[in-house]
Coordinates of C-alpha atoms in Angstrom, one line a residue:
X179 CA -19.3 10.0 31.9
X180 CA -18.0 11.2 28.4
X181 CA -14.9 9.0 28.7
X182 CA -16.9 6.0 29.8
X183 CA -19.5 6.5 26.9
X184 CA -16.7 6.9 24.4
X185 CA -15.0 3.7 25.7
X186 CA -18.3 1.8 25.5
X187 CA -18.8 2.8 21.9
X188 CA -15.3 1.7 21.1
X189 CA -16.0 -1.7 22.7
X190 CA -19.2 -2.1 20.7
X191 CA -17.4 -1.5 17.4
X192 CA -14.5 -3.7 18.4
X193 CA -16.9 -6.5 19.3
X194 CA -18.7 -6.1 15.9
X195 CA -15.4 -6.2 14.0
X196 CA -14.1 -9.2 15.9
X197 CA -17.3 -11.1 15.4
X198 CA -17.2 -10.5 11.7
X199 CA -13.6 -11.6 11.6
X200 CA -14.5 -14.8 13.5
X201 CA -17.3 -15.6 11.0
X202 CA -14.8 -15.3 8.1
X203 CA -12.3 -17.5 9.9
X204 CA -14.9 -20.2 10.4
X205 CA -15.9 -19.9 6.7
X206 CA -12.3 -20.4 5.6
X207 CA -11.9 -23.4 7.9
X208 CA -15.2 -24.8 6.6
X209 CA -14.0 -24.5 3.0
X210 CA -10.7 -26.3 3.9
X211 CA -12.6 -29.1 5.7
X212 CA -14.8 -29.6 2.6
X213 CA -11.8 -29.7 0.4
X214 CA -10.2 -32.3 2.6
X215 CA -13.4 -34.4 2.7
X216 CA -13.7 -34.2 -1.1
X217 CA -10.0 -34.8 -1.8
X218 CA -10.5 -38.6 -2.2
X219 CA -13.5 -38.0 -4.4
X220 CA -11.5 -35.5 -6.5
X221 CA -8.7 -38.0 -7.0
X222 CA -11.3 -40.7 -8.0
X223 CA -12.9 -38.4 -10.6
X224 CA -9.4 -37.5 -12.0
X225 CA -8.7 -41.2 -12.3
X226 CA -12.0 -41.7 -14.2
X227 CA -11.1 -38.9 -16.5
X228 CA -7.7 -40.4 -17.2
X229 CA -9.4 -43.7 -18.1
X230 CA -11.7 -41.9 -20.5
X231 CA -8.7 -40.3 -22.2
X232 CA -6.9 -43.7 -22.4
X233 CA -10.0 -45.3 -24.0
X234 CA -10.3 -42.5 -26.6
X235 CA -6.6 -42.8 -27.4
X236 CA -6.9 -46.6 -27.8
X237 CA -10.0 -46.3 -30.0
X238 CA -8.2 -43.8 -32.3
X239 CA -5.1 -45.9 -32.6
X240 CA -7.0 -49.1 -33.2
X241 CA -9.1 -47.9 -36.1
X242 CA -6.5 -45.8 -37.9
X243 CA -8.3 -42.5 -37.2
X244 CA -4.9 -40.9 -37.2
X245 CA -4.6 -41.3 -41.0
X246 CA -3.5 -37.9 -42.4
X247 CA -5.4 -36.2 -45.1
X248 CA -3.3 -34.2 -47.6
X249 CA -3.5 -30.4 -47.4
X250 CA -6.0 -28.9 -49.8
X251 CA -7.9 -32.2 -50.2
X252 CA -11.3 -32.5 -48.4
X253 CA -12.3 -35.5 -46.4
X254 CA -15.0 -36.3 -49.0
X255 CA -12.3 -36.7 -51.7
X256 CA -10.7 -39.5 -49.6
X257 CA -13.1 -42.5 -49.6
X258 CA -11.6 -44.2 -46.5
X259 CA -11.2 -41.1 -44.4
X260 CA -14.9 -40.6 -43.5
X261 CA -15.4 -44.3 -42.8
X262 CA -12.3 -44.4 -40.4
X263 CA -13.5 -41.3 -38.6
X264 CA -17.0 -42.8 -38.0
X265 CA -15.6 -46.1 -36.9
X266 CA -13.2 -44.4 -34.5
X267 CA -16.0 -42.3 -33.0
X268 CA -18.2 -45.3 -32.5
X269 CA -15.5 -47.3 -31.0
X270 CA -14.4 -44.5 -28.7
X271 CA -18.0 -43.9 -27.6
X272 CA -18.4 -47.5 -26.6
X273 CA -15.2 -47.5 -24.6
X274 CA -16.0 -44.2 -22.9
X275 CA -19.5 -45.4 -21.9
X276 CA -18.1 -48.6 -20.7
X277 CA -15.5 -46.8 -18.6
X278 CA -18.2 -44.5 -17.1
X279 CA -20.5 -47.4 -16.3
X280 CA -17.7 -49.2 -14.5
X281 CA -17.0 -46.0 -12.4
X282 CA -20.6 -45.9 -11.1
X283 CA -22.7 -44.5 -14.0
X284 CA -23.2 -41.1 -15.6
X285 CA -25.7 -39.9 -13.0
X286 CA -23.6 -40.8 -10.0
X287 CA -20.5 -39.2 -11.5
X288 CA -22.5 -36.1 -12.4
X289 CA -23.6 -35.7 -8.8
X290 CA -20.1 -36.3 -7.5
X291 CA -18.7 -33.7 -9.9
X292 CA -21.2 -31.1 -8.7
X293 CA -20.4 -31.7 -5.1
X294 CA -16.7 -31.4 -5.6
X295 CA -16.8 -28.4 -8.0
X296 CA -19.1 -26.5 -5.7
X297 CA -16.1 -25.7 -3.4
X298 CA -13.3 -26.1 -5.9
X299 CA -12.2 -22.4 -5.9
X300 CA -11.2 -20.1 -3.1
X301 CA -14.6 -18.5 -2.7
X302 CA -15.8 -19.3 0.8
X303 CA -18.4 -16.5 0.8
X304 CA -21.4 -18.9 0.2
X305 CA -20.4 -20.8 3.3
X306 CA -20.5 -17.8 5.7
X307 CA -24.3 -17.9 5.9
X308 CA -24.2 -21.0 8.1
X309 CA -21.9 -19.4 10.6
X310 CA -23.7 -16.0 10.5
X311 CA -27.2 -17.1 11.4
X312 CA -26.6 -17.4 15.2
X313 CA -25.0 -14.0 15.3
X314 CA -27.5 -12.1 13.1
X315 CA -29.5 -10.5 15.9
X316 CA -26.5 -9.5 17.9
X317 CA -24.8 -7.9 14.8
X318 CA -27.9 -5.9 14.0
X319 CA -28.2 -4.7 17.6
X320 CA -24.5 -3.6 17.7
X321 CA -24.9 -1.6 14.4
X322 CA -28.1 0.1 15.6
X323 CA -26.5 1.0 19.0
X324 CA -24.1 3.4 17.4
X325 CA -24.4 6.4 15.1
X326 CA -22.4 5.8 11.9
X327 CA -21.1 8.6 9.7
X328 CA -19.1 8.6 6.5
X329 CA -15.7 10.3 6.6
X330 CA -15.4 10.7 2.8
X331 CA -17.6 11.4 -0.2
X332 CA -18.3 7.7 -0.7
X333 CA -21.5 6.7 1.2
X334 CA -22.2 3.4 -0.7
X335 CA -21.5 1.2 2.4
X336 CA -23.4 3.5 4.7
X337 CA -26.4 3.5 2.4
X338 CA -26.2 -0.3 2.2
X339 CA -26.3 -0.5 6.1
X340 CA -29.4 1.7 6.1
X341 CA -30.9 -0.6 3.4
X342 CA -30.3 -3.6 5.7
X343 CA -31.7 -2.1 8.8
X344 CA -34.9 -1.5 7.0
X345 CA -35.0 -5.2 6.1
X346 CA -34.1 -6.5 9.6
X347 CA -37.5 -8.2 10.0
X348 CA -37.6 -9.7 6.5
X349 CA -38.0 -13.5 6.3
X350 CA -37.9 -14.0 2.5
X351 CA -34.9 -15.7 0.9
X352 CA -34.7 -13.1 -1.8
X353 CA -35.1 -9.3 -1.5
X354 CA -35.4 -6.6 -4.3
X355 CA -32.6 -4.1 -4.9
X356 CA -35.1 -1.3 -4.4
X357 CA -38.3 -1.0 -2.4
X358 CA -40.5 1.7 -0.8
X359 CA -40.9 2.2 3.0
X360 CA -43.2 4.5 5.0
X361 CA -41.5 7.0 7.3
X362 CA -42.8 9.9 9.3
X363 CA -42.4 13.3 7.5
X364 CA -41.8 16.8 8.9
X365 CA -45.5 17.2 9.7
X366 CA -45.8 13.8 11.3
X367 CA -47.6 12.2 8.4
X368 CA -46.1 9.1 6.8
X369 CA -44.0 9.7 3.7
X370 CA -43.0 7.1 1.1
X371 CA -39.2 6.8 0.9
X372 CA -37.5 4.6 -1.7
X373 CA -34.5 2.7 -0.5
X374 CA -32.1 1.0 -2.9
X375 CA -28.7 -0.7 -2.8
X376 CA -25.9 -0.7 -5.4
X377 CA -23.8 -3.7 -4.8
X378 CA -21.6 -2.9 -7.7
X379 CA -20.4 0.3 -6.0
X380 CA -18.5 -1.4 -3.2
X381 CA -18.4 -5.2 -3.6
X382 CA -15.9 -7.4 -5.3
X383 CA -16.7 -9.7 -8.2
X384 CA -16.9 -12.8 -5.9
X385 CA -19.3 -11.1 -3.6
X386 CA -21.5 -9.9 -6.6
X387 CA -21.7 -13.5 -7.8
X388 CA -22.6 -14.6 -4.3
X389 CA -25.4 -12.1 -3.5
X390 CA -27.1 -12.1 -6.9
X391 CA -29.5 -14.8 -8.1
X392 CA -28.9 -15.5 -11.8
X393 CA -32.4 -16.8 -12.3
X394 CA -34.0 -13.7 -10.7
X395 CA -32.6 -10.4 -12.1
X396 CA -33.0 -7.5 -9.7
X397 CA -33.2 -9.8 -6.7
X398 CA -30.6 -10.4 -4.0
X399 CA -30.0 -13.4 -1.7
X400 CA -30.8 -11.8 1.7
X401 CA -28.6 -13.8 4.0
X402 CA -25.5 -13.5 1.7
X403 CA -26.3 -9.8 1.3
X404 CA -26.3 -9.2 5.1
X405 CA -23.0 -10.9 5.5
X406 CA -21.5 -9.0 2.6
X407 CA -22.6 -5.6 3.9
X408 CA -21.5 -6.3 7.5
X409 CA -18.1 -7.4 6.1
X410 CA -17.5 -4.2 4.3
X411 CA -18.8 -2.2 7.2
X412 CA -16.2 -3.8 9.5
X413 CA -13.5 -3.1 6.9
X414 CA -14.6 0.6 6.6
X415 CA -14.6 1.0 10.4
X416 CA -11.1 -0.4 10.7
X417 CA -9.8 1.8 7.9
X418 CA -11.5 5.0 9.1
X419 CA -13.7 5.5 6.0
X420 CA -16.7 5.2 8.4
X421 CA -16.6 6.7 11.8
X422 CA -18.8 6.4 15.0
X423 CA -20.1 9.6 16.5
X424 CA -18.9 10.1 20.1
X425 CA -16.3 7.4 19.8
X426 CA -12.6 7.7 20.5
X427 CA -10.8 5.0 18.6
X428 CA -13.3 5.1 15.8
X429 CA -13.8 8.9 15.7
X430 CA -13.9 10.9 12.5
X431 CA -10.3 12.0 12.1
X432 CA -11.3 14.1 9.1
X433 CA -12.9 16.5 11.4
X434 CA -9.4 17.8 12.2
X435 CA -9.1 19.0 8.6
X436 CA -10.8 22.0 7.1
X437 CA -14.3 21.3 5.8
X438 CA -14.9 21.1 2.1
X439 CA -16.9 24.4 2.2
X440 CA -13.8 26.1 3.7
X441 CA -11.4 24.5 1.1
X442 CA -13.6 25.1 -2.0
X443 CA -12.6 28.7 -2.5
X444 CA -8.9 27.8 -2.2
X445 CA -9.0 25.0 -4.8
X446 CA -8.5 27.0 -8.0
X447 CA -5.3 28.7 -6.7
X448 CA -3.9 25.5 -5.2
X449 CA -4.5 23.4 -8.4
X450 CA -3.0 26.1 -10.5
X451 CA 0.1 26.1 -8.4
X452 CA 0.3 22.3 -8.4
X453 CA -0.3 22.2 -12.2
X454 CA -3.4 20.0 -12.1
X455 CA -7.0 20.5 -13.3
X456 CA -9.4 21.8 -10.7
X457 CA -12.3 19.7 -11.8
X458 CA -12.6 16.0 -11.0
X459 CA -13.6 14.9 -14.5
X460 CA -10.8 17.0 -16.1
X461 CA -8.3 15.6 -13.6
X462 CA -9.2 11.9 -14.3
X463 CA -9.1 12.7 -18.0
X464 CA -5.6 14.3 -17.6
X465 CA -4.3 11.3 -15.6
X466 CA -5.8 8.8 -18.1
X467 CA -4.2 10.5 -21.1
X468 CA -0.8 10.8 -19.3
X469 CA -0.9 7.1 -18.2
X470 CA -1.8 6.1 -21.8
X471 CA 1.1 8.2 -23.2
X472 CA 3.6 6.8 -20.8
X473 CA 2.5 3.2 -21.4
X474 CA 2.7 3.7 -25.2
X475 CA 6.2 5.2 -24.9
X476 CA 7.4 2.3 -22.8
X477 CA 5.9 -0.2 -25.2
X478 CA 7.5 1.5 -28.2
X479 CA 10.9 1.6 -26.5
X480 CA 10.8 -1.9 -25.1
X481 CA 12.6 -3.6 -28.1
X482 CA 15.6 -1.2 -27.7
X483 CA 15.7 -1.5 -23.9
X484 CA 18.5 -3.9 -23.1
X485 CA 18.1 -3.6 -19.3
X486 CA 14.4 -4.6 -18.9
X487 CA 13.0 -8.1 -19.6
X488 CA 9.5 -9.4 -19.0
X489 CA 9.5 -13.0 -17.8
X490 CA 6.1 -14.4 -17.3
X491 CA 4.6 -11.0 -17.0
X492 CA 7.1 -9.9 -14.3
X493 CA 9.6 -7.2 -15.0
X494 CA 13.3 -8.2 -14.5
X495 CA 16.2 -5.9 -14.6
X496 CA 19.3 -7.5 -16.1
X497 CA 22.6 -7.1 -14.2
X498 CA 25.0 -4.9 -16.1
X499 CA 28.5 -6.1 -16.5
X500 CA 31.2 -3.7 -15.6
X501 CA 33.4 -2.5 -18.6
X502 CA 37.1 -2.5 -18.5
X503 CA 38.4 0.8 -17.0
X504 CA 40.1 3.0 -19.5
X505 CA 43.6 4.3 -18.8
X506 CA 42.3 7.8 -18.6
X507 CA 40.0 6.8 -15.8
X508 CA 42.8 5.3 -13.9
X509 CA 44.9 8.4 -14.3
X510 CA 42.1 10.6 -13.1
X511 CA 41.7 8.4 -10.0
X512 CA 45.4 8.6 -9.3
X513 CA 45.3 12.4 -9.6
X514 CA 42.3 12.6 -7.2
X515 CA 44.1 10.5 -4.6
X516 CA 47.2 12.6 -5.0
X517 CA 45.3 15.9 -4.4
X518 CA 42.9 14.4 -1.8
X519 CA 45.0 12.2 0.5
X520 CA 43.2 10.0 3.0
X521 CA 42.1 11.8 6.1
X522 CA 41.0 10.5 9.5
X523 CA 37.4 11.1 10.5
X524 CA 38.4 12.7 13.7
X525 CA 40.8 15.1 11.9
X526 CA 37.9 16.1 9.6
X527 CA 35.6 16.8 12.5
X528 CA 38.3 18.9 14.2
X529 CA 39.1 20.9 11.1
X530 CA 35.4 21.7 10.4
X531 CA 34.8 22.7 14.0
X532 CA 37.8 25.1 13.8
X533 CA 36.7 26.6 10.5
X534 CA 33.0 26.7 10.9
X535 CA 32.7 26.8 14.7
X536 CA 29.6 24.5 14.6
X537 CA 30.3 23.5 18.2
X538 CA 29.2 27.0 19.3
X539 CA 25.6 25.7 19.4
X540 CA 26.5 23.3 22.2
X541 CA 26.4 24.2 25.9
X542 CA 24.4 23.8 29.1
X543 CA 20.7 24.4 29.1
X544 CA 21.1 27.5 31.3
X545 CA 22.9 29.2 28.5
X546 CA 26.0 30.1 30.6
X547 CA 29.5 29.3 29.6
X548 CA 30.2 25.6 29.9
X549 CA 32.4 24.6 32.8
X550 CA 34.7 22.4 30.9
X551 CA 38.4 22.4 31.8
X552 CA 40.8 22.7 29.0
X553 CA 39.9 22.5 25.3
X554 CA 36.1 23.1 24.9
X555 CA 36.1 22.5 21.1
X556 CA 38.1 19.3 21.5
X557 CA 35.6 18.0 24.1
X558 CA 32.6 18.7 21.8
X559 CA 34.5 17.2 18.8
X560 CA 35.1 14.0 20.7
X561 CA 31.5 13.9 21.9
X562 CA 30.2 14.3 18.3
X563 CA 32.7 11.5 17.2
X564 CA 31.6 9.2 20.0
X565 CA 27.9 9.5 19.3
X566 CA 28.0 10.0 15.5
X567 CA 30.0 6.8 14.9
X568 CA 27.9 4.9 17.5
X569 CA 31.1 3.9 19.3
X570 CA 29.9 5.4 22.5
X571 CA 31.8 7.1 25.3
X572 CA 33.3 3.9 26.7
X573 CA 34.9 2.8 23.4
X574 CA 36.3 6.3 22.7
X575 CA 37.7 6.5 26.2
X576 CA 39.4 3.1 25.7
X577 CA 41.1 4.4 22.5
X578 CA 42.0 7.8 23.9
X579 CA 44.3 6.3 26.5
X580 CA 43.3 8.5 29.4
X581 CA 43.1 11.8 27.6
X582 CA 39.3 11.9 28.2
X583 CA 37.0 10.0 30.5
X584 CA 33.7 8.3 30.0
X585 CA 32.1 10.8 32.4
X586 CA 33.3 13.8 30.5
X587 CA 32.0 12.5 27.2
X588 CA 28.7 11.4 28.7
X589 CA 28.2 14.8 30.5
X590 CA 28.8 16.7 27.2
X591 CA 26.5 14.4 25.3
X592 CA 23.6 14.4 27.8
X593 CA 23.8 17.9 29.3
X594 CA 25.2 20.1 26.6
X595 CA 23.5 18.8 23.4
X596 CA 19.9 18.5 22.4
X597 CA 18.1 17.6 19.1
X598 CA 17.7 21.2 18.2
X599 CA 21.3 22.1 18.9
X600 CA 22.5 19.1 16.8
X601 CA 20.2 20.2 14.1
X602 CA 21.6 23.8 14.1
X603 CA 25.1 22.5 13.9
X604 CA 24.2 20.3 10.9
X605 CA 22.6 23.2 9.1
X606 CA 25.9 25.2 9.5
X607 CA 27.9 22.4 7.9
X608 CA 25.4 21.9 5.0
X609 CA 25.1 25.6 4.3
X610 CA 28.9 26.1 4.1
X611 CA 29.2 23.0 1.9
X612 CA 26.6 24.3 -0.5
X613 CA 28.9 27.3 -1.2
X614 CA 31.7 25.0 -2.5
X615 CA 32.1 24.5 -6.3
X616 CA 32.1 20.7 -5.8
X617 CA 28.5 20.8 -4.6
X618 CA 27.2 21.9 -8.0
X619 CA 29.0 19.1 -9.7
X620 CA 26.6 16.5 -8.3
X621 CA 23.4 18.3 -9.6
X622 CA 21.2 21.3 -9.2
X623 CA 19.8 20.4 -5.8
X624 CA 16.4 19.5 -7.1
X625 CA 16.6 15.8 -6.0
X626 CA 16.7 14.5 -2.5
X627 CA 17.0 11.0 -1.1
X628 CA 16.5 9.6 2.4
X629 CA 16.8 6.4 4.3
X630 CA 15.9 5.7 7.9
X631 CA 18.1 4.2 10.6
X632 CA 16.9 2.9 13.9
X633 CA 18.7 4.2 17.0
X634 CA 18.4 2.4 20.3
X635 CA 17.1 4.7 23.0
X636 CA 16.0 4.3 26.6
X637 CA 12.4 3.2 27.0
X638 CA 11.3 6.4 28.8
X639 CA 12.3 8.5 25.8
X640 CA 9.3 10.4 24.5
X641 CA 10.6 10.2 20.9
X642 CA 10.9 6.4 20.9
X643 CA 8.4 3.7 20.1
X644 CA 8.2 0.2 18.7
X645 CA 9.0 0.0 15.0
X646 CA 7.3 -2.8 13.0
X647 CA 9.7 -2.4 10.2
X648 CA 12.9 -2.7 12.3
X649 CA 11.4 -5.0 14.9
X650 CA 12.7 -3.2 17.9
X651 CA 12.2 -0.3 20.3
X652 CA 13.9 3.1 19.6
X653 CA 13.8 6.1 17.4
X654 CA 14.2 6.6 13.7
X655 CA 16.7 9.1 12.3
X656 CA 16.2 10.2 8.7
X657 CA 19.3 11.6 7.0
X658 CA 18.2 13.6 4.0
X659 CA 20.5 13.9 1.0
X660 CA 20.4 16.0 -2.1
X661 CA 22.0 14.3 -5.1
X662 CA 23.4 11.7 -2.6
X663 CA 25.9 14.3 -1.3
X664 CA 24.1 16.9 0.8
X665 CA 23.3 15.4 4.2
X666 CA 21.3 16.6 7.2
X667 CA 20.7 14.1 10.0
X668 CA 17.2 14.8 11.4
X669 CA 16.2 14.5 15.1
X670 CA 14.9 11.1 16.2
X671 CA 11.1 10.7 15.6
X672 CA 8.7 7.8 15.4
X673 CA 7.6 6.7 11.9
X674 CA 3.9 6.1 11.4
X675 CA 2.5 4.6 8.2
X676 CA 3.9 6.9 5.6
X677 CA 7.3 5.2 5.5
X678 CA 9.2 8.4 6.1
X679 CA 8.1 10.1 2.9
X680 CA 6.3 13.0 4.5
X681 CA 9.0 13.3 7.2
X682 CA 11.6 13.4 4.4
X683 CA 9.6 16.1 2.6
X684 CA 9.5 18.3 5.7
X685 CA 13.2 17.9 6.4
X686 CA 14.1 18.7 2.8
X687 CA 12.1 21.9 2.9
X688 CA 13.7 23.1 6.1
X689 CA 17.3 22.2 5.3
X690 CA 17.7 21.8 1.6
X691 CA 15.3 24.4 0.1
X692 CA 12.5 22.9 -2.0
X693 CA 13.6 19.9 -4.0
X694 CA 11.2 18.9 -6.8
X695 CA 12.0 15.1 -6.6
X696 CA 12.0 13.1 -3.4
X697 CA 13.3 9.5 -3.2
X698 CA 12.5 7.9 0.2
X699 CA 13.6 4.3 0.6
X700 CA 10.2 2.8 0.3
X701 CA 6.6 3.7 0.7
X702 CA 4.0 1.2 2.0
X703 CA 1.0 3.5 1.2
X704 CA 0.1 3.6 -2.5
X705 CA -2.0 6.8 -2.4
X706 CA 0.6 9.3 -1.2
X707 CA 3.5 7.5 -3.0
X708 CA 1.6 7.7 -6.3
X709 CA 1.3 11.5 -6.2
X710 CA 3.7 12.5 -8.9
X711 CA 5.1 15.9 -10.1
X712 CA 2.8 18.9 -9.9
X713 CA 0.3 16.6 -8.1
X714 CA -1.7 17.6 -5.0
X715 CA 1.4 17.5 -2.8
X716 CA 3.2 19.8 -5.1
X717 CA 6.4 17.7 -5.6
X718 CA 7.5 14.4 -7.1
X719 CA 7.6 11.6 -4.5
X720 CA 9.4 8.7 -6.1
X721 CA 10.0 5.9 -3.6
X722 CA 11.7 2.6 -4.2
X723 CA 9.0 0.0 -4.9
X724 CA 9.4 -3.1 -2.9
X725 CA 8.2 -6.5 -4.1
X726 CA 7.2 -5.1 -7.5
X727 CA 6.9 -8.6 -9.0
X728 CA 3.7 -8.9 -6.9
X729 CA 2.2 -5.6 -8.1
X730 CA -0.6 -5.3 -10.6
X731 CA -0.3 -2.6 -13.3
X732 CA -3.7 -1.2 -14.2
X733 CA -4.5 -0.3 -17.8
X734 CA -5.7 3.2 -18.7
X735 CA -8.8 1.6 -20.2
X736 CA -10.0 -2.0 -20.3
X737 CA -9.8 -2.1 -24.1
X738 CA -6.3 -0.9 -24.7
X739 CA -3.6 -3.5 -25.6
X740 CA 0.1 -3.3 -26.1
X741 CA 2.5 -5.1 -28.5
X742 CA 5.4 -5.8 -26.1
X743 CA 4.4 -5.1 -22.5
X744 CA 0.8 -6.3 -22.5
X745 CA 1.7 -9.2 -20.1
X746 CA 2.8 -6.5 -17.6
X747 CA -0.8 -5.4 -17.1
X748 CA -3.7 -7.1 -15.5
X749 CA -7.2 -7.2 -17.0
X750 CA -8.5 -4.4 -14.8
X751 CA -8.3 -0.7 -15.6
X752 CA -7.9 2.2 -13.2
X753 CA -11.1 3.0 -11.4
X754 CA -11.4 6.6 -12.5
X755 CA -14.8 6.9 -11.0
X756 CA -13.4 6.2 -7.6
X757 CA -10.9 9.1 -8.0
X758 CA -13.7 11.4 -9.0
X759 CA -15.8 10.4 -6.0
X760 CA -12.9 11.1 -3.5
X761 CA -11.5 14.2 -5.3
X762 CA -12.8 16.5 -2.6
X763 CA -11.3 14.2 0.1
X764 CA -7.9 14.3 -1.6
X765 CA -7.9 18.0 -1.8
X766 CA -8.8 18.4 1.9
X767 CA -5.9 16.2 2.8
X768 CA -3.3 17.3 0.3
X769 CA -3.9 21.1 0.1
X770 CA -1.8 23.3 2.4
X771 CA -5.0 24.6 4.0
X772 CA -5.9 21.1 4.9
X773 CA -2.5 20.2 6.3
X774 CA -2.4 23.5 8.3
X775 CA -5.8 22.7 9.8
X776 CA -4.7 19.2 10.7
X777 CA -1.6 20.5 12.5
X778 CA -3.8 23.0 14.3

């Protein structure tokens, strides 16, 4: 019964979200149909406007209105100047009125302009009301059939839903932003409760223009308000910011974290360790000052930056031209090749296995000695070569000319190796490499980089799944590097949402110590990727930004302007109030206590 009830609640929410999506699709199609219907009228109005400009130009050219007046001399000092301007204006006015009259008259053109300009932009929100009316009762019923709960500190959408449900029986076109209702109190007597809605807290600028009546301050257009609130409710349900009690797909995932009451005593110590203020207001002030300082430094250094160029507000990195190699560099390269001759990969694997004995981790699951005839180390080296180079046992067998069979390589790979055994062998190689002097030449080990590679696996593998990024079925292996040299191939695991950033962090901690800077290939989620050094995650996550020409850089404040890089920023500033509102949610997610609770 519990499973069936959870499934029914999931179906109710899914139906609600799909119906809202269908309403928006019809609104967009309606707007496109109106544009297509008004296209001919728009072209006619543009033609009339062109004729008006032609008439004004002819009037100015025919009366000599273009006569120049010397600088420093007023029009009154030139007797013919004022007469020419008046004649030009009168002649232009007569030609313009004649043109407008021939096009149908001022009244008809005004009405046509209002009809066309009403749907000139991309705002289709005013058209949604027509497609919403037939679904209004069903949508209210779906919302009232489930118990909604906020999963974060922001309850603005949930309060708006409560506001709407109280107005379900309203018939007026306009409703106030605040009104009083009677509800039963603790003793059973009615109590006056004030309900209000703050549309600025969760709506966009286009929605605010749609739901407000400019002629009636404090009043909202009821139909548009209902569509607006239901739209944001569907978005919050899909994103998980609002959950449904007793549901499965739309359950409150934050319940798996520690509660804020449990996390609150741990906040001061955690923030001190991460190097960030423990109060929300102090945190936003700290971030705002740091963003302003960085932007000011970039603006001051832009004239001397020969690599960066702003073209139309988009950053462009110039391609550097390679300089001629100096004779000393060529001599150094020759000396390196002389001391480090070219080695075959199979020779390198054999030598490392002989010196480090990394193959000792391999063997049957029973733990007994492997029943391999002949050279055990050679068999495991060839197995690692076959699978590590992705050649496979068949290709290696073809090149070994009968020295080893496909069955022998497949048996060692499938029966004698596991993800944990390969991981242990990799750790041996990395640990011994870190002891070499050459490892310190590349850096101090505080930077790590990673990139994912899809590996084809069988469909019944528990570690494999469909990857949207790679467009195929298999597992993702993440090799973690420190300073592009230290390398540890991780076991296959599916990638979900975070783009490998958090997987990369965990791998680096286990194999490479605790690097302070992490460089995953890319990060599709802006919130985790934007956590910088000494931030809630305690490390500097610096991914490669993809499609950065399409990104909008927010200003520290709306009033700040820059001399050289101002076109890089949009008009909007960072919503610091939003960060303060969700500060407790960020701490519950990012703190070690929250992550431990989530794993538990």
